[in-house]
């Protein structure tokens, strides 16, 4: 049975951590289905549990309650069909940018492709994020934004079915950020990847998403609201600025974050 509307399924998920002060419930009662090819963003205040939820989908952690499925299979660990771009770029410092990406390419395609093909994939991924000139440099020799782009190249090079991104553009200047957002839109349009991306940025969420999943404040955060973004693709950032659907979606997210969730914060304080 293939149900494309439920490519990723999250059922009744709770994530609690053992801490010196006792059990800390970060997430509770999280339920969400992500369709195949859908672009989802997770938005919420700092510390609400966005990375925690992404790590669960990545299979890096297991929930304390509930279950997660990808393509009808329970997620029990990381897999090449679910590539992750971490919030803090996680490159191997002793390898060049090229080698960092090549390692991922090798893991996924070495069984079926020769070395020249693997190198070509690596070159293409680095070119996609504008890093060809830095290919032979090591992470210590490039800027934070460039490191983040290596992380993105590495994830894209695996041609994953699901792309999981934790604030991938957070450390970038506004111009680079806009360029990479546009490139990501083009890539996803082409590859039909399913994307779950964490962001703090309301404009980024509206520009990229099919649906915006808004998390309540922690502790015991959960999904407060899900906003469908009914704006046709391809989307053009310049034209969108005055599009009523864009303005409406943007306002709905801002209302959620700064009115509805701000009250919870005050009440808790
Ligand atoms: N391993 C852990 N042990 C204990 N507490 C944890 C652990 N990981 C996360 N937490 C707590 O869970 C909550 C959610 O953390 P998480 O990193 O998911 O937040 P976030 O929404 O990604 O925040 P940010 O936007 O700042 O990245 C926080 O209160 C955090 O302190
Ligand atoms: Mg985080």
PDB file of C-alpha atoms and ligand atoms in Angstrom:
ATOM      1  CA  UNK A   1       0.000   0.000   0.000  1.00  0.00           C
ATOM      2  CA  UNK A   2       1.433   3.342  -1.035  1.00  0.00           C
ATOM      3  CA  UNK A   3      -0.245   6.358   0.401  1.00  0.00           C
ATOM      4  CA  UNK A   4       1.647   9.430  -0.784  1.00  0.00           C
ATOM      5  CA  UNK A   5      -0.208  11.687   1.634  1.00  0.00           C
ATOM      6  CA  UNK A   6       1.475   9.849   4.508  1.00  0.00           C
ATOM      7  CA  UNK A   7       5.089   9.546   3.471  1.00  0.00           C
ATOM      8  CA  UNK A   8       6.270  10.519   6.928  1.00  0.00           C
ATOM      9  CA  UNK A   9       3.938   9.690   9.798  1.00  0.00           C
ATOM     10  CA  UNK A  10       4.332  10.961  13.322  1.00  0.00           C
ATOM     11  CA  UNK A  11       1.946   9.363  15.794  1.00  0.00           C
ATOM     12  CA  UNK A  12       1.488  10.504  19.384  1.00  0.00           C
ATOM     13  CA  UNK A  13       5.149  11.314  19.866  1.00  0.00           C
ATOM     14  CA  UNK A  14       6.546  12.321  23.217  1.00  0.00           C
ATOM     15  CA  UNK A  15      10.204  13.071  23.800  1.00  0.00           C
ATOM     16  CA  UNK A  16      11.425  13.297  27.366  1.00  0.00           C
ATOM     17  CA  UNK A  17      14.993  13.645  28.575  1.00  0.00           C
ATOM     18  CA  UNK A  18      16.572  12.567  31.831  1.00  0.00           C
ATOM     19  CA  UNK A  19      18.170  15.598  33.431  1.00  0.00           C
ATOM     20  CA  UNK A  20      19.843  16.161  36.812  1.00  0.00           C
ATOM     21  CA  UNK A  21      16.600  17.888  37.880  1.00  0.00           C
ATOM     22  CA  UNK A  22      14.459  14.953  36.821  1.00  0.00           C
ATOM     23  CA  UNK A  23      12.461  14.035  33.745  1.00  0.00           C
ATOM     24  CA  UNK A  24      12.085  16.870  31.246  1.00  0.00           C
ATOM     25  CA  UNK A  25       9.317  16.537  28.655  1.00  0.00           C
ATOM     26  CA  UNK A  26      10.412  18.492  25.570  1.00  0.00           C
ATOM     27  CA  UNK A  27       7.664  17.368  23.188  1.00  0.00           C
ATOM     28  CA  UNK A  28       4.286  15.793  23.818  1.00  0.00           C
ATOM     29  CA  UNK A  29       1.466  14.450  21.714  1.00  0.00           C
ATOM     30  CA  UNK A  30       2.965  15.366  18.335  1.00  0.00           C
ATOM     31  CA  UNK A  31       0.904  14.101  15.404  1.00  0.00           C
ATOM     32  CA  UNK A  32       1.713  14.941  11.796  1.00  0.00           C
ATOM     33  CA  UNK A  33       1.632  13.376   8.350  1.00  0.00           C
ATOM     34  CA  UNK A  34       3.926  14.704   5.652  1.00  0.00           C
ATOM     35  CA  UNK A  35       3.022  13.946   2.052  1.00  0.00           C
ATOM     36  CA  UNK A  36       5.539  12.752  -0.499  1.00  0.00           C
ATOM     37  CA  UNK A  37       7.118  15.774  -2.166  1.00  0.00           C
ATOM     38  CA  UNK A  38       5.752  18.157   0.422  1.00  0.00           C
ATOM     39  CA  UNK A  39       7.834  21.025   1.822  1.00  0.00           C
ATOM     40  CA  UNK A  40       7.197  21.489   5.530  1.00  0.00           C
ATOM     41  CA  UNK A  41       8.770  24.065   7.787  1.00  0.00           C
ATOM     42  CA  UNK A  42       8.804  23.852  11.571  1.00  0.00           C
ATOM     43  CA  UNK A  43       8.687  27.201  13.286  1.00  0.00           C
ATOM     44  CA  UNK A  44       8.563  28.149  16.957  1.00  0.00           C
ATOM     45  CA  UNK A  45      10.465  30.054  19.597  1.00  0.00           C
ATOM     46  CA  UNK A  46      13.998  29.095  20.596  1.00  0.00           C
ATOM     47  CA  UNK A  47      14.105  25.995  22.779  1.00  0.00           C
ATOM     48  CA  UNK A  48      10.572  24.810  21.923  1.00  0.00           C
ATOM     49  CA  UNK A  49      11.731  21.510  20.466  1.00  0.00           C
ATOM     50  CA  UNK A  50      12.232  21.993  16.726  1.00  0.00           C
ATOM     51  CA  UNK A  51      15.622  20.281  16.612  1.00  0.00           C
ATOM     52  CA  UNK A  52      14.298  17.557  18.897  1.00  0.00           C
ATOM     53  CA  UNK A  53      11.502  16.791  16.431  1.00  0.00           C
ATOM     54  CA  UNK A  54      13.848  16.854  13.438  1.00  0.00           C
ATOM     55  CA  UNK A  55      16.269  14.491  15.205  1.00  0.00           C
ATOM     56  CA  UNK A  56      13.402  12.073  15.750  1.00  0.00           C
ATOM     57  CA  UNK A  57      12.555  12.060  12.031  1.00  0.00           C
ATOM     58  CA  UNK A  58      16.259  11.636  11.251  1.00  0.00           C
ATOM     59  CA  UNK A  59      16.290   8.592  13.523  1.00  0.00           C
ATOM     60  CA  UNK A  60      19.078  10.026  15.647  1.00  0.00           C
ATOM     61  CA  UNK A  61      16.903   9.619  18.733  1.00  0.00           C
ATOM     62  CA  UNK A  62      13.923   7.449  19.602  1.00  0.00           C
ATOM     63  CA  UNK A  63      10.724   8.838  21.118  1.00  0.00           C
ATOM     64  CA  UNK A  64       9.778   8.042  24.685  1.00  0.00           C
ATOM     65  CA  UNK A  65       6.219   7.505  23.468  1.00  0.00           C
ATOM     66  CA  UNK A  66       4.550   7.108  20.094  1.00  0.00           C
ATOM     67  CA  UNK A  67       6.084   6.202  16.753  1.00  0.00           C
ATOM     68  CA  UNK A  68       7.473   7.625  13.515  1.00  0.00           C
ATOM     69  CA  UNK A  69       7.272   6.028  10.077  1.00  0.00           C
ATOM     70  CA  UNK A  70       8.834   6.773   6.704  1.00  0.00           C
ATOM     71  CA  UNK A  71       7.361   5.040   3.655  1.00  0.00           C
ATOM     72  CA  UNK A  72       5.383   2.715   5.937  1.00  0.00           C
ATOM     73  CA  UNK A  73       8.495   1.594   7.812  1.00  0.00           C
ATOM     74  CA  UNK A  74       9.193   2.477  11.396  1.00  0.00           C
ATOM     75  CA  UNK A  75      12.127   4.862  11.749  1.00  0.00           C
ATOM     76  CA  UNK A  76      14.592   3.055  13.993  1.00  0.00           C
ATOM     77  CA  UNK A  77      17.829   4.836  13.055  1.00  0.00           C
ATOM     78  CA  UNK A  78      19.437   7.131  10.499  1.00  0.00           C
ATOM     79  CA  UNK A  79      19.325   6.136   6.828  1.00  0.00           C
ATOM     80  CA  UNK A  80      20.653   7.511   3.521  1.00  0.00           C
ATOM     81  CA  UNK A  81      17.094   8.165   2.323  1.00  0.00           C
ATOM     82  CA  UNK A  82      16.855  10.817   5.075  1.00  0.00           C
ATOM     83  CA  UNK A  83      19.770  13.255   4.804  1.00  0.00           C
ATOM     84  CA  UNK A  84      20.282  15.853   7.513  1.00  0.00           C
ATOM     85  CA  UNK A  85      21.695  19.362   7.388  1.00  0.00           C
ATOM     86  CA  UNK A  86      22.505  20.188  10.999  1.00  0.00           C
ATOM     87  CA  UNK A  87      22.015  23.465  12.813  1.00  0.00           C
ATOM     88  CA  UNK A  88      25.717  23.486  13.661  1.00  0.00           C
ATOM     89  CA  UNK A  89      27.492  22.342  10.521  1.00  0.00           C
ATOM     90  CA  UNK A  90      29.137  19.045  11.331  1.00  0.00           C
ATOM     91  CA  UNK A  91      32.058  18.693   8.957  1.00  0.00           C
ATOM     92  CA  UNK A  92      35.134  16.582   9.527  1.00  0.00           C
ATOM     93  CA  UNK A  93      37.832  19.212  10.121  1.00  0.00           C
ATOM     94  CA  UNK A  94      40.726  17.157   8.720  1.00  0.00           C
ATOM     95  CA  UNK A  95      39.027  16.652   5.337  1.00  0.00           C
ATOM     96  CA  UNK A  96      38.675  19.203   2.534  1.00  0.00           C
ATOM     97  CA  UNK A  97      35.249  20.444   1.449  1.00  0.00           C
ATOM     98  CA  UNK A  98      35.466  18.084  -1.512  1.00  0.00           C
ATOM     99  CA  UNK A  99      36.325  15.116   0.726  1.00  0.00           C
ATOM    100  CA  UNK A 100      33.548  15.931   3.190  1.00  0.00           C
ATOM    101  CA  UNK A 101      30.978  15.735   0.392  1.00  0.00           C
ATOM    102  CA  UNK A 102      32.695  12.806  -1.340  1.00  0.00           C
ATOM    103  CA  UNK A 103      32.373  10.725   1.829  1.00  0.00           C
ATOM    104  CA  UNK A 104      28.588  11.003   1.719  1.00  0.00           C
ATOM    105  CA  UNK A 105      28.449  10.371  -2.035  1.00  0.00           C
ATOM    106  CA  UNK A 106      30.587   7.271  -1.581  1.00  0.00           C
ATOM    107  CA  UNK A 107      28.357   5.915   1.140  1.00  0.00           C
ATOM    108  CA  UNK A 108      25.277   6.100  -1.051  1.00  0.00           C
ATOM    109  CA  UNK A 109      26.554   5.427  -4.586  1.00  0.00           C
ATOM    110  CA  UNK A 110      29.867   3.474  -4.308  1.00  0.00           C
ATOM    111  CA  UNK A 111      28.111   0.165  -4.867  1.00  0.00           C
ATOM    112  CA  UNK A 112      26.707   1.192  -8.238  1.00  0.00           C
ATOM    113  CA  UNK A 113      29.017   3.870  -9.659  1.00  0.00           C
ATOM    114  CA  UNK A 114      32.713   4.220 -10.480  1.00  0.00           C
ATOM    115  CA  UNK A 115      35.133   6.732  -8.964  1.00  0.00           C
ATOM    116  CA  UNK A 116      34.814   9.226 -11.820  1.00  0.00           C
ATOM    117  CA  UNK A 117      31.046   9.258 -11.398  1.00  0.00           C
ATOM    118  CA  UNK A 118      31.365   9.735  -7.646  1.00  0.00           C
ATOM    119  CA  UNK A 119      33.760  12.642  -8.201  1.00  0.00           C
ATOM    120  CA  UNK A 120      31.392  14.184 -10.739  1.00  0.00           C
ATOM    121  CA  UNK A 121      28.516  14.000  -8.248  1.00  0.00           C
ATOM    122  CA  UNK A 122      30.690  15.671  -5.621  1.00  0.00           C
ATOM    123  CA  UNK A 123      31.766  18.434  -8.014  1.00  0.00           C
ATOM    124  CA  UNK A 124      28.149  19.031  -9.051  1.00  0.00           C
ATOM    125  CA  UNK A 125      26.959  19.315  -5.447  1.00  0.00           C
ATOM    126  CA  UNK A 126      29.710  21.804  -4.567  1.00  0.00           C
ATOM    127  CA  UNK A 127      28.967  23.818  -7.713  1.00  0.00           C
ATOM    128  CA  UNK A 128      25.292  23.944  -6.774  1.00  0.00           C
ATOM    129  CA  UNK A 129      26.088  25.879  -3.605  1.00  0.00           C
ATOM    130  CA  UNK A 130      28.803  27.981  -5.239  1.00  0.00           C
ATOM    131  CA  UNK A 131      31.731  26.327  -3.514  1.00  0.00           C
ATOM    132  CA  UNK A 132      33.816  25.093  -6.439  1.00  0.00           C
ATOM    133  CA  UNK A 133      36.653  27.523  -5.667  1.00  0.00           C
ATOM    134  CA  UNK A 134      36.816  26.320  -2.046  1.00  0.00           C
ATOM    135  CA  UNK A 135      36.706  22.590  -2.822  1.00  0.00           C
ATOM    136  CA  UNK A 136      40.271  21.928  -1.678  1.00  0.00           C
ATOM    137  CA  UNK A 137      40.065  23.979   1.528  1.00  0.00           C
ATOM    138  CA  UNK A 138      39.455  22.519   4.964  1.00  0.00           C
ATOM    139  CA  UNK A 139      36.578  23.650   7.239  1.00  0.00           C
ATOM    140  CA  UNK A 140      39.009  25.671   9.389  1.00  0.00           C
ATOM    141  CA  UNK A 141      39.903  27.735   6.326  1.00  0.00           C
ATOM    142  CA  UNK A 142      36.398  28.827   5.289  1.00  0.00           C
ATOM    143  CA  UNK A 143      33.677  31.047   6.801  1.00  0.00           C
ATOM    144  CA  UNK A 144      30.737  29.794   8.869  1.00  0.00           C
ATOM    145  CA  UNK A 145      28.356  30.424   5.984  1.00  0.00           C
ATOM    146  CA  UNK A 146      30.562  28.442   3.648  1.00  0.00           C
ATOM    147  CA  UNK A 147      30.681  25.550   6.100  1.00  0.00           C
ATOM    148  CA  UNK A 148      26.906  25.555   6.163  1.00  0.00           C
ATOM    149  CA  UNK A 149      26.878  25.399   2.374  1.00  0.00           C
ATOM    150  CA  UNK A 150      29.182  22.367   2.450  1.00  0.00           C
ATOM    151  CA  UNK A 151      26.650  20.736   4.770  1.00  0.00           C
ATOM    152  CA  UNK A 152      23.872  21.505   2.286  1.00  0.00           C
ATOM    153  CA  UNK A 153      25.967  20.205  -0.634  1.00  0.00           C
ATOM    154  CA  UNK A 154      26.676  17.034   1.311  1.00  0.00           C
ATOM    155  CA  UNK A 155      22.991  16.397   1.986  1.00  0.00           C
ATOM    156  CA  UNK A 156      21.902  17.181  -1.584  1.00  0.00           C
ATOM    157  CA  UNK A 157      24.662  15.004  -3.051  1.00  0.00           C
ATOM    158  CA  UNK A 158      23.025  11.948  -1.511  1.00  0.00           C
ATOM    159  CA  UNK A 159      19.838  12.565  -3.517  1.00  0.00           C
ATOM    160  CA  UNK A 160      17.832  11.744  -0.422  1.00  0.00           C
ATOM    161  CA  UNK A 161      14.115  11.029  -0.552  1.00  0.00           C
ATOM    162  CA  UNK A 162      13.734  13.178   2.538  1.00  0.00           C
ATOM    163  CA  UNK A 163      15.801  16.256   3.226  1.00  0.00           C
ATOM    164  CA  UNK A 164      15.877  17.269   6.879  1.00  0.00           C
ATOM    165  CA  UNK A 165      17.301  20.714   7.498  1.00  0.00           C
ATOM    166  CA  UNK A 166      17.855  22.412  10.833  1.00  0.00           C
ATOM    167  CA  UNK A 167      18.074  26.167  10.252  1.00  0.00           C
ATOM    168  CA  UNK A 168      20.368  25.592   7.273  1.00  0.00           C
ATOM    169  CA  UNK A 169      20.528  29.263   6.326  1.00  0.00           C
ATOM    170  CA  UNK A 170      20.577  30.697   9.838  1.00  0.00           C
ATOM    171  CA  UNK A 171      24.252  31.644   9.774  1.00  0.00           C
ATOM    172  CA  UNK A 172      24.241  33.212   6.325  1.00  0.00           C
ATOM    173  CA  UNK A 173      24.132  36.860   5.309  1.00  0.00           C
ATOM    174  CA  UNK A 174      20.840  38.010   3.778  1.00  0.00           C
ATOM    175  CA  UNK A 175      21.996  37.921   0.157  1.00  0.00           C
ATOM    176  CA  UNK A 176      23.553  34.462   0.319  1.00  0.00           C
ATOM    177  CA  UNK A 177      20.510  33.291   2.199  1.00  0.00           C
ATOM    178  CA  UNK A 178      18.143  34.537  -0.511  1.00  0.00           C
ATOM    179  CA  UNK A 179      20.275  32.953  -3.231  1.00  0.00           C
ATOM    180  CA  UNK A 180      20.340  29.583  -1.469  1.00  0.00           C
ATOM    181  CA  UNK A 181      16.592  29.727  -0.750  1.00  0.00           C
ATOM    182  CA  UNK A 182      15.954  30.264  -4.463  1.00  0.00           C
ATOM    183  CA  UNK A 183      18.331  27.440  -5.350  1.00  0.00           C
ATOM    184  CA  UNK A 184      16.690  25.150  -2.838  1.00  0.00           C
ATOM    185  CA  UNK A 185      13.281  25.928  -4.359  1.00  0.00           C
ATOM    186  CA  UNK A 186      14.628  25.071  -7.825  1.00  0.00           C
ATOM    187  CA  UNK A 187      16.312  21.868  -6.630  1.00  0.00           C
ATOM    188  CA  UNK A 188      13.235  20.651  -4.787  1.00  0.00           C
ATOM    189  CA  UNK A 189      11.044  21.455  -7.785  1.00  0.00           C
ATOM    190  CA  UNK A 190      13.342  19.234  -9.851  1.00  0.00           C
ATOM    191  CA  UNK A 191      13.976  16.393  -7.421  1.00  0.00           C
ATOM    192  CA  UNK A 192      10.497  16.286  -5.814  1.00  0.00           C
ATOM    193  CA  UNK A 193      12.207  15.704  -2.481  1.00  0.00           C
ATOM    194  CA  UNK A 194      10.182  15.713   0.674  1.00  0.00           C
ATOM    195  CA  UNK A 195      11.604  18.410   2.933  1.00  0.00           C
ATOM    196  CA  UNK A 196      11.229  19.121   6.624  1.00  0.00           C
ATOM    197  CA  UNK A 197      13.074  22.277   7.517  1.00  0.00           C
ATOM    198  CA  UNK A 198      13.424  24.141  10.790  1.00  0.00           C
ATOM    199  CA  UNK A 199      13.525  27.900  10.600  1.00  0.00           C
ATOM    200  CA  UNK A 200      13.163  30.990  12.771  1.00  0.00           C
ATOM    201  CA  UNK A 201      12.448  33.142   9.768  1.00  0.00           C
ATOM    202  CA  UNK A 202       8.794  33.882   8.935  1.00  0.00           C
ATOM    203  CA  UNK A 203       9.513  35.057   5.368  1.00  0.00           C
ATOM    204  CA  UNK A 204      11.616  32.005   4.681  1.00  0.00           C
ATOM    205  CA  UNK A 205       8.868  29.745   5.980  1.00  0.00           C
ATOM    206  CA  UNK A 206       6.206  31.334   3.765  1.00  0.00           C
ATOM    207  CA  UNK A 207       8.424  31.456   0.664  1.00  0.00           C
ATOM    208  CA  UNK A 208       9.413  27.798   0.846  1.00  0.00           C
ATOM    209  CA  UNK A 209       6.568  25.874   2.480  1.00  0.00           C
ATOM    210  CA  UNK A 210       3.532  23.968   1.402  1.00  0.00           C
ATOM    211  CA  UNK A 211       2.588  23.926   5.070  1.00  0.00           C
ATOM    212  CA  UNK A 212       4.019  25.690   8.099  1.00  0.00           C
ATOM    213  CA  UNK A 213       3.929  23.658  11.295  1.00  0.00           C
ATOM    214  CA  UNK A 214       3.900  25.975  14.292  1.00  0.00           C
ATOM    215  CA  UNK A 215       5.071  24.651  17.634  1.00  0.00           C
ATOM    216  CA  UNK A 216       3.896  25.943  20.986  1.00  0.00           C
ATOM    217  CA  UNK A 217       6.406  26.986  23.608  1.00  0.00           C
ATOM    218  CA  UNK A 218       8.033  24.333  25.720  1.00  0.00           C
ATOM    219  CA  UNK A 219       8.273  22.562  27.999  1.00  0.00           C
ATOM    220  CA  UNK A 220       5.970  19.861  26.667  1.00  0.00           C
ATOM    221  CA  UNK A 221       5.669  21.650  23.351  1.00  0.00           C
ATOM    222  CA  UNK A 222       3.294  20.375  20.706  1.00  0.00           C
ATOM    223  CA  UNK A 223       1.921  21.430  17.348  1.00  0.00           C
ATOM    224  CA  UNK A 224      -0.169  24.545  17.960  1.00  0.00           C
ATOM    225  CA  UNK A 225      -1.332  25.110  14.411  1.00  0.00           C
ATOM    226  CA  UNK A 226      -0.626  24.062  10.838  1.00  0.00           C
ATOM    227  CA  UNK A 227      -0.879  26.720   8.155  1.00  0.00           C
ATOM    228  CA  UNK A 228      -1.256  25.695   4.509  1.00  0.00           C
ATOM    229  CA  UNK A 229       0.493  28.126   2.156  1.00  0.00           C
ATOM    230  CA  UNK A 230      -1.637  28.201  -0.945  1.00  0.00           C
ATOM    231  CA  UNK A 231       0.701  30.064  -3.253  1.00  0.00           C
ATOM    232  CA  UNK A 232       1.379  28.508  -6.666  1.00  0.00           C
ATOM    233  CA  UNK A 233       4.900  27.478  -7.663  1.00  0.00           C
ATOM    234  CA  UNK A 234       7.327  28.475  -8.990  1.00  0.00           C
ATOM    235  CA  UNK A 235       7.386  31.317  -6.487  1.00  0.00           C
ATOM    236  CA  UNK A 236       9.150  34.557  -7.117  1.00  0.00           C
ATOM    237  CA  UNK A 237      10.263  36.478  -4.043  1.00  0.00           C
ATOM    238  CA  UNK A 238       9.913  39.894  -5.675  1.00  0.00           C
ATOM    239  CA  UNK A 239       6.372  39.301  -6.938  1.00  0.00           C
ATOM    240  CA  UNK A 240       5.350  37.622  -3.672  1.00  0.00           C
ATOM    241  CA  UNK A 241       5.971  40.690  -1.550  1.00  0.00           C
ATOM    242  CA  UNK A 242       2.604  42.162  -2.555  1.00  0.00           C
ATOM    243  CA  UNK A 243       0.697  38.929  -3.084  1.00  0.00           C
ATOM    244  CA  UNK A 244      -2.355  38.888  -0.743  1.00  0.00           C
ATOM    245  CA  UNK A 245      -1.907  35.162  -0.036  1.00  0.00           C
ATOM    246  CA  UNK A 246       1.692  35.819   0.980  1.00  0.00           C
ATOM    247  CA  UNK A 247       0.787  38.742   3.197  1.00  0.00           C
ATOM    248  CA  UNK A 248      -2.013  36.704   4.800  1.00  0.00           C
ATOM    249  CA  UNK A 249       0.231  33.695   5.534  1.00  0.00           C
ATOM    250  CA  UNK A 250       2.959  35.915   6.935  1.00  0.00           C
ATOM    251  CA  UNK A 251       0.494  37.627   9.264  1.00  0.00           C
ATOM    252  CA  UNK A 252      -0.906  34.306  10.471  1.00  0.00           C
ATOM    253  CA  UNK A 253       2.552  33.081  11.468  1.00  0.00           C
ATOM    254  CA  UNK A 254       3.481  36.366  13.132  1.00  0.00           C
ATOM    255  CA  UNK A 255       0.178  36.291  15.060  1.00  0.00           C
ATOM    256  CA  UNK A 256       0.916  32.782  16.237  1.00  0.00           C
ATOM    257  CA  UNK A 257       4.473  33.529  17.322  1.00  0.00           C
ATOM    258  CA  UNK A 258       4.104  36.951  18.856  1.00  0.00           C
ATOM    259  CA  UNK A 259       0.499  37.068  20.043  1.00  0.00           C
ATOM    260  CA  UNK A 260      -0.709  33.562  20.795  1.00  0.00           C
ATOM    261  CA  UNK A 261       2.604  32.056  21.937  1.00  0.00           C
ATOM    262  CA  UNK A 262       3.814  35.256  23.579  1.00  0.00           C
ATOM    263  CA  UNK A 263       0.895  34.957  26.057  1.00  0.00           C
ATOM    264  CA  UNK A 264       1.930  31.449  27.021  1.00  0.00           C
ATOM    265  CA  UNK A 265       5.420  32.724  27.727  1.00  0.00           C
ATOM    266  CA  UNK A 266       4.079  35.497  29.959  1.00  0.00           C
ATOM    267  CA  UNK A 267       1.766  33.138  31.809  1.00  0.00           C
ATOM    268  CA  UNK A 268       4.642  30.738  32.463  1.00  0.00           C
ATOM    269  CA  UNK A 269       6.973  33.454  33.717  1.00  0.00           C
TER     270      UNK A 269
HETATM  271  N1  LIG B   1      19.639  15.782  25.270  1.00  0.00           N
HETATM  272  C1  LIG B   1      18.892  16.619  25.976  1.00  0.00           C
HETATM  273  N2  LIG B   1      18.809  16.530  27.312  1.00  0.00           N
HETATM  274  C2  LIG B   1      18.026  17.365  28.035  1.00  0.00           C
HETATM  275  N3  LIG B   1      17.296  18.353  27.496  1.00  0.00           N
HETATM  276  C3  LIG B   1      17.344  18.507  26.170  1.00  0.00           C
HETATM  277  C4  LIG B   1      18.146  17.656  25.330  1.00  0.00           C
HETATM  278  N4  LIG B   1      17.992  18.069  24.051  1.00  0.00           N
HETATM  279  C5  LIG B   1      17.139  19.107  24.088  1.00  0.00           C
HETATM  280  N5  LIG B   1      16.756  19.381  25.355  1.00  0.00           N
HETATM  281  C6  LIG B   1      15.796  20.417  25.772  1.00  0.00           C
HETATM  282  O1  LIG B   1      14.624  20.267  24.986  1.00  0.00           O
HETATM  283  C7  LIG B   1      14.090  21.534  24.639  1.00  0.00           C
HETATM  284  C8  LIG B   1      13.996  21.638  23.125  1.00  0.00           C
HETATM  285  O2  LIG B   1      15.312  21.730  22.589  1.00  0.00           O
HETATM  286  P1  LIG B   1      15.565  21.929  21.023  1.00  0.00           P
HETATM  287  O3  LIG B   1      17.035  21.924  20.825  1.00  0.00           O
HETATM  288  O4  LIG B   1      14.779  20.916  20.286  1.00  0.00           O
HETATM  289  O5  LIG B   1      14.960  23.379  20.769  1.00  0.00           O
HETATM  290  P2  LIG B   1      14.898  24.221  19.413  1.00  0.00           P
HETATM  291  O6  LIG B   1      13.464  24.550  19.180  1.00  0.00           O
HETATM  292  O7  LIG B   1      15.641  23.523  18.347  1.00  0.00           O
HETATM  293  O8  LIG B   1      15.673  25.563  19.829  1.00  0.00           O
HETATM  294  P3  LIG B   1      16.589  26.542  18.924  1.00  0.00           P
HETATM  295  O9  LIG B   1      15.631  27.326  18.078  1.00  0.00           O
HETATM  296  O10 LIG B   1      17.256  27.422  19.931  1.00  0.00           O
HETATM  297  O11 LIG B   1      17.533  25.710  18.138  1.00  0.00           O
HETATM  298  C9  LIG B   1      14.999  22.573  25.262  1.00  0.00           C
HETATM  299  O12 LIG B   1      14.431  22.965  26.495  1.00  0.00           O
HETATM  300  C10 LIG B   1      16.286  21.825  25.489  1.00  0.00           C
HETATM  301  O13 LIG B   1      16.995  22.354  26.596  1.00  0.00           O
HETATM  302 MG1  LIG B   2      17.348  23.938  17.280  1.00  0.00          MG
END
